[in-house]
Tab-separated table of C-alpha atoms in Angstrom:
chain	number	residue	atom	x	y	z
A	24	MET	CA	-0.216	-18.294	9.555
A	25	ASN	CA	0.302	-17.195	5.725
A	26	ILE	CA	2.333	-14.372	4.243
A	27	PHE	CA	-0.095	-12.575	3.248
A	28	ARG	CA	-0.966	-12.309	6.877
A	29	LEU	CA	0.992	-11.248	8.546
A	30	ALA	CA	2.558	-8.550	5.490
A	31	ALA	CA	-1.027	-7.185	6.434
A	32	ASP	CA	-0.200	-7.066	10.161
A	33	MET	CA	3.340	-5.683	9.880
A	34	SER	CA	1.384	-3.293	7.060
A	35	HIS	CA	-0.723	-1.788	9.798
A	36	LEU	CA	1.596	-1.956	12.814
A	37	VAL	CA	3.843	0.500	9.590
A	38	ALA	CA	0.703	2.204	9.038
A	39	ILE	CA	0.201	2.670	13.633
A	40	PHE	CA	3.726	3.852	14.340
A	41	LEU	CA	3.865	7.071	11.291
A	42	LEU	CA	0.724	8.627	12.936
A	43	LEU	CA	2.100	7.809	16.061
A	44	LYS	CA	5.478	9.436	14.385
A	45	LYS	CA	3.633	12.798	13.034
A	46	MET	CA	2.530	13.768	16.147
A	47	TRP	CA	4.690	13.471	18.024
A	48	THR	CA	8.024	15.326	16.255
A	49	SER	CA	5.638	17.852	15.125
A	50	ARG	CA	3.748	17.919	18.515
A	51	SER	CA	1.180	18.502	15.872
A	52	VAL	CA	-2.283	16.011	15.258
A	53	SER	CA	-3.440	18.734	12.707
A	54	GLY	CA	-5.052	16.338	9.496
A	55	ILE	CA	-5.784	13.943	12.522
A	56	SER	CA	-9.540	13.032	11.748
A	57	ALA	CA	-9.969	12.673	15.839
A	58	LYS	CA	-12.860	10.857	14.753
A	59	SER	CA	-11.479	8.582	12.577
A	60	GLN	CA	-9.240	7.105	15.345
A	61	LEU	CA	-12.018	7.345	17.495
A	62	LEU	CA	-13.525	4.465	15.569
A	63	PHE	CA	-10.883	2.701	15.131
A	64	ALA	CA	-10.628	2.380	19.499
A	65	VAL	CA	-13.858	1.465	19.568
A	66	VAL	CA	-13.041	-1.361	16.589
A	67	PHE	CA	-10.776	-3.243	18.590
A	68	VAL	CA	-12.238	-3.065	21.763
A	69	THR	CA	-15.528	-4.685	20.274
A	70	ARG	CA	-12.789	-7.474	18.291
A	71	TYR	CA	-11.384	-7.969	21.405
A	72	LEU	CA	-13.281	-9.013	24.280
A	73	ASP	CA	-12.265	-12.272	24.085
A	74	LEU	CA	-8.026	-11.395	25.251
A	75	PHE	CA	-9.218	-12.919	28.632
A	76	THR	CA	-10.655	-15.851	27.767
A	77	THR	CA	-9.285	-17.547	24.683
A	78	PHE	CA	-6.232	-17.226	23.567
A	79	VAL	CA	-4.328	-18.375	21.125
A	80	SER	CA	-0.754	-17.548	21.000
A	81	PRO	CA	1.222	-15.184	22.180
A	82	TYR	CA	1.901	-13.578	18.969
A	83	ASN	CA	-2.160	-12.863	18.670
A	84	THR	CA	-2.389	-11.665	22.377
A	85	VAL	CA	0.538	-9.355	22.131
A	86	MET	CA	-0.912	-7.424	18.870
A	87	LYS	CA	-5.014	-6.933	20.648
A	88	VAL	CA	-2.738	-5.509	23.903
A	89	PHE	CA	-1.242	-3.311	21.139
A	90	PHE	CA	-3.913	-2.516	18.914
A	91	ILE	CA	-6.233	-1.619	21.831
A	92	ALA	CA	-3.454	0.502	23.485
A	93	SER	CA	-2.583	2.647	20.883
A	94	SER	CA	-5.376	3.462	20.070
A	95	ILE	CA	-5.843	4.816	23.151
A	96	GLY	CA	-2.421	6.556	23.472
A	97	THR	CA	-3.242	8.127	19.781
A	98	LEU	CA	-6.785	9.599	21.335
A	99	TYR	CA	-4.810	10.573	24.530
A	100	LEU	CA	-2.566	12.676	22.035
A	101	ILE	CA	-5.327	13.892	19.684
A	102	TYR	CA	-8.022	15.087	22.694
A	103	GLY	CA	-5.538	15.578	25.421
A	104	LYS	CA	-1.766	16.562	25.028
A	105	PHE	CA	-1.943	18.234	21.568
A	106	ARG	CA	-5.818	19.074	21.864
A	107	PRO	CA	-4.609	22.729	20.522
A	108	THR	CA	-3.997	22.019	17.440
A	109	TYR	CA	-6.653	20.034	16.361
A	110	GLU	CA	-8.261	21.132	13.839
A	111	ARG	CA	-12.024	20.855	14.635
A	112	ALA	CA	-13.632	22.410	12.001
A	113	SER	CA	-12.469	20.472	9.711
A	114	ASP	CA	-13.567	17.058	11.260
A	115	ASN	CA	-17.396	17.393	11.130
A	116	PHE	CA	-18.362	14.554	9.774
A	117	LYS	CA	-21.465	12.426	12.030
A	118	GLU	CA	-20.055	9.235	13.361
A	119	ALA	CA	-23.515	8.431	14.366
A	120	TYR	CA	-24.235	6.969	10.169
A	121	LEU	CA	-21.477	4.967	10.686
A	122	ILE	CA	-21.753	3.568	14.708
A	123	ILE	CA	-25.494	3.325	13.865
A	124	PRO	CA	-26.194	0.398	10.495
A	125	CYS	CA	-23.240	-0.923	11.423
A	126	ALA	CA	-24.731	-1.814	14.696
A	127	ALA	CA	-27.895	-2.716	13.147
A	128	LEU	CA	-26.543	-4.557	10.243
A	129	ALA	CA	-24.204	-6.671	13.433
A	130	LEU	CA	-27.444	-8.052	14.290
A	131	LEU	CA	-29.139	-8.695	11.625
A	132	ILE	CA	-26.568	-9.954	9.275
A	133	ASN	CA	-24.035	-12.613	12.018
A	134	ALA	CA	-22.600	-15.430	11.982
A	135	ASP	CA	-24.103	-16.989	15.434
A	136	PHE	CA	-26.282	-14.506	17.262
A	137	THR	CA	-23.537	-14.295	20.925
A	138	PHE	CA	-23.223	-11.120	22.908
A	139	MET	CA	-19.091	-11.312	21.899
A	140	GLU	CA	-19.455	-12.536	18.363
A	141	VAL	CA	-22.587	-9.763	17.310
A	142	MET	CA	-19.670	-7.484	18.832
A	143	TRP	CA	-17.024	-9.468	16.669
A	144	THR	CA	-19.109	-8.960	13.385
A	145	PHE	CA	-20.544	-5.484	14.423
A	146	SER	CA	-16.349	-4.585	14.725
A	147	ILE	CA	-15.856	-5.896	11.307
A	148	TYR	CA	-18.547	-3.861	9.556
A	149	LEU	CA	-16.862	-0.780	11.813
A	150	GLU	CA	-13.721	-1.143	10.202
A	151	ALA	CA	-14.911	-1.459	6.783
A	152	VAL	CA	-15.527	2.398	6.985
A	153	ALA	CA	-13.859	3.672	9.791
A	154	ILE	CA	-11.508	5.922	7.452
A	155	MET	CA	-14.583	7.621	5.809
A	156	PRO	CA	-14.020	10.756	8.645
A	157	GLN	CA	-10.453	10.778	7.631
A	158	LEU	CA	-11.368	11.021	4.176
A	159	PHE	CA	-14.210	13.259	4.004
A	160	MET	CA	-12.088	15.661	6.432
A	161	LEU	CA	-9.139	15.114	3.343
A	162	SER	CA	-11.267	16.130	0.912
A	163	THR	CA	-12.506	19.183	3.378
A	164	THR	CA	-8.652	20.350	4.169
A	165	ARG	CA	-7.731	19.632	-0.019
A	166	GLN	CA	-4.328	18.381	1.825
A	167	ALA	CA	-2.200	15.840	3.530
A	168	GLU	CA	1.591	15.936	4.002
A	169	THR	CA	3.303	13.583	3.389
A	170	ILE	CA	3.779	11.151	6.368
A	171	THR	CA	-0.577	11.233	7.256
A	172	ALA	CA	-0.607	10.441	3.581
A	173	HIS	CA	1.383	7.568	3.778
A	174	TYR	CA	0.315	6.343	7.090
A	175	LEU	CA	-3.009	6.140	4.848
A	176	PHE	CA	-1.386	3.827	1.731
A	177	PHE	CA	-0.648	1.306	4.397
A	178	LEU	CA	-3.584	1.679	6.213
A	179	GLY	CA	-5.535	1.256	2.654
A	180	LEU	CA	-2.913	-1.311	2.053
A	181	TYR	CA	-3.200	-3.907	5.288
A	182	ARG	CA	-6.666	-4.472	4.314
A	183	GLY	CA	-5.638	-5.120	0.795
A	184	LEU	CA	-3.294	-7.390	2.058
A	185	TYR	CA	-5.984	-8.856	4.177
A	186	LEU	CA	-7.982	-9.481	1.412
A	187	LEU	CA	-5.559	-11.280	-0.284
A	188	ASN	CA	-5.342	-13.988	3.030
A	189	TRP	CA	-8.754	-14.161	2.360
A	190	ILE	CA	-8.120	-15.419	-1.288
A	191	TYR	CA	-5.124	-17.748	-0.278
A	192	ARG	CA	-7.313	-19.083	2.662
A	193	TYR	CA	-10.054	-20.240	0.228
A	194	TYR	CA	-7.715	-21.755	-1.777
A	195	THR	CA	-5.468	-23.872	0.133
A	196	GLU	CA	-7.563	-24.463	3.297
A	197	ASP	CA	-11.376	-24.399	2.074
A	198	PHE	CA	-11.778	-21.246	4.278
A	199	PHE	CA	-14.240	-18.688	3.297
A	200	ASP	CA	-16.257	-16.038	5.237
A	201	PRO	CA	-18.245	-13.410	3.738
A	202	ILE	CA	-19.094	-11.311	6.238
A	203	VAL	CA	-15.444	-10.679	6.278
A	204	THR	CA	-14.641	-10.807	2.362
A	205	VAL	CA	-17.556	-8.427	1.806
A	206	ALA	CA	-16.547	-5.762	4.845
A	207	GLY	CA	-12.815	-5.842	2.938
A	208	ILE	CA	-13.929	-5.139	-0.470
A	209	VAL	CA	-16.110	-2.035	0.476
A	210	GLN	CA	-12.996	-1.176	2.360
A	211	THR	CA	-10.317	-1.571	-0.082
A	212	VAL	CA	-12.604	0.081	-2.411
A	213	LEU	CA	-12.694	3.983	-0.265
A	214	TYR	CA	-9.329	3.798	-0.503
A	215	ALA	CA	-9.109	3.447	-4.232
A	216	ASP	CA	-9.296	7.224	-5.148
A	217	PHE	CA	-6.531	8.039	-2.136
A	218	PHE	CA	-4.821	4.929	-4.194
A	219	TYR	CA	-4.155	6.221	-7.600
A	220	LEU	CA	-3.838	10.199	-5.505
A	221	TYR	CA	-1.183	9.215	-3.691
A	222	VAL	CA	1.136	7.705	-6.548
A	223	THR	CA	0.160	10.450	-8.486
A	224	ARG	CA	0.832	12.928	-5.992
A	225	VAL	CA	2.934	11.140	-3.132
A	226	VAL	CA	4.952	8.949	-5.022
A	227	ARG	CA	5.904	10.660	-8.252
A	228	THR	CA	6.387	14.398	-6.662
A	229	GLN	CA	7.507	13.626	-3.458
A	230	LYS	CA	5.927	16.251	-2.309
A	231	ASN	CA	2.897	17.279	0.283
A	232	LEU	CA	-0.452	15.318	-1.088
A	233	GLU	CA	-2.882	18.442	-2.639
A	234	LEU	CA	-6.349	17.424	-4.091
A	235	PRO	CA	-7.306	18.421	-7.523
A	236	ILE	CA	-10.491	21.567	-7.409
């Protein structure tokens, strides 16, 4: 494992811990898109179908279990424990607009037309756009708590670091996967505007993120 992949995984863990901390300490899920979290849960479940059939390493197994468990736990907090604080009216992005095209694309463009490979490819495509309901919700409410902004930043950083991981592997291992590379680029581009606002309005002012009208 290279430093870029390790840093990406750690950034992903930080993002998840920040999200859970925000919900648990504030006893609220306001500003959090349940639809994005549901899409991430679908991503992890479909990607890690090999959890009980293929063993890579203890690290790999622990990370798979954690991502699945944390996504399910997040959904429980949103739809169960803290449901009264969920801003359903602002979370109105149609997730079918993402799921159906990603499923169709996975059937058409994949490395191998088998069930496991198609599901893995679907998870890659879906992860690239799973944040869109959250960003759409942010554009609707035009503000986000500082800790929510930190969560989104580290989630975007995770994908950016994975791009560096693929570049590193290309030059050191002569390994190139066009599916994950293109999906990673798309996901990083989706975060570009948010990164700018995060640096200019959260990092510099140390205040909640407020979008310009």
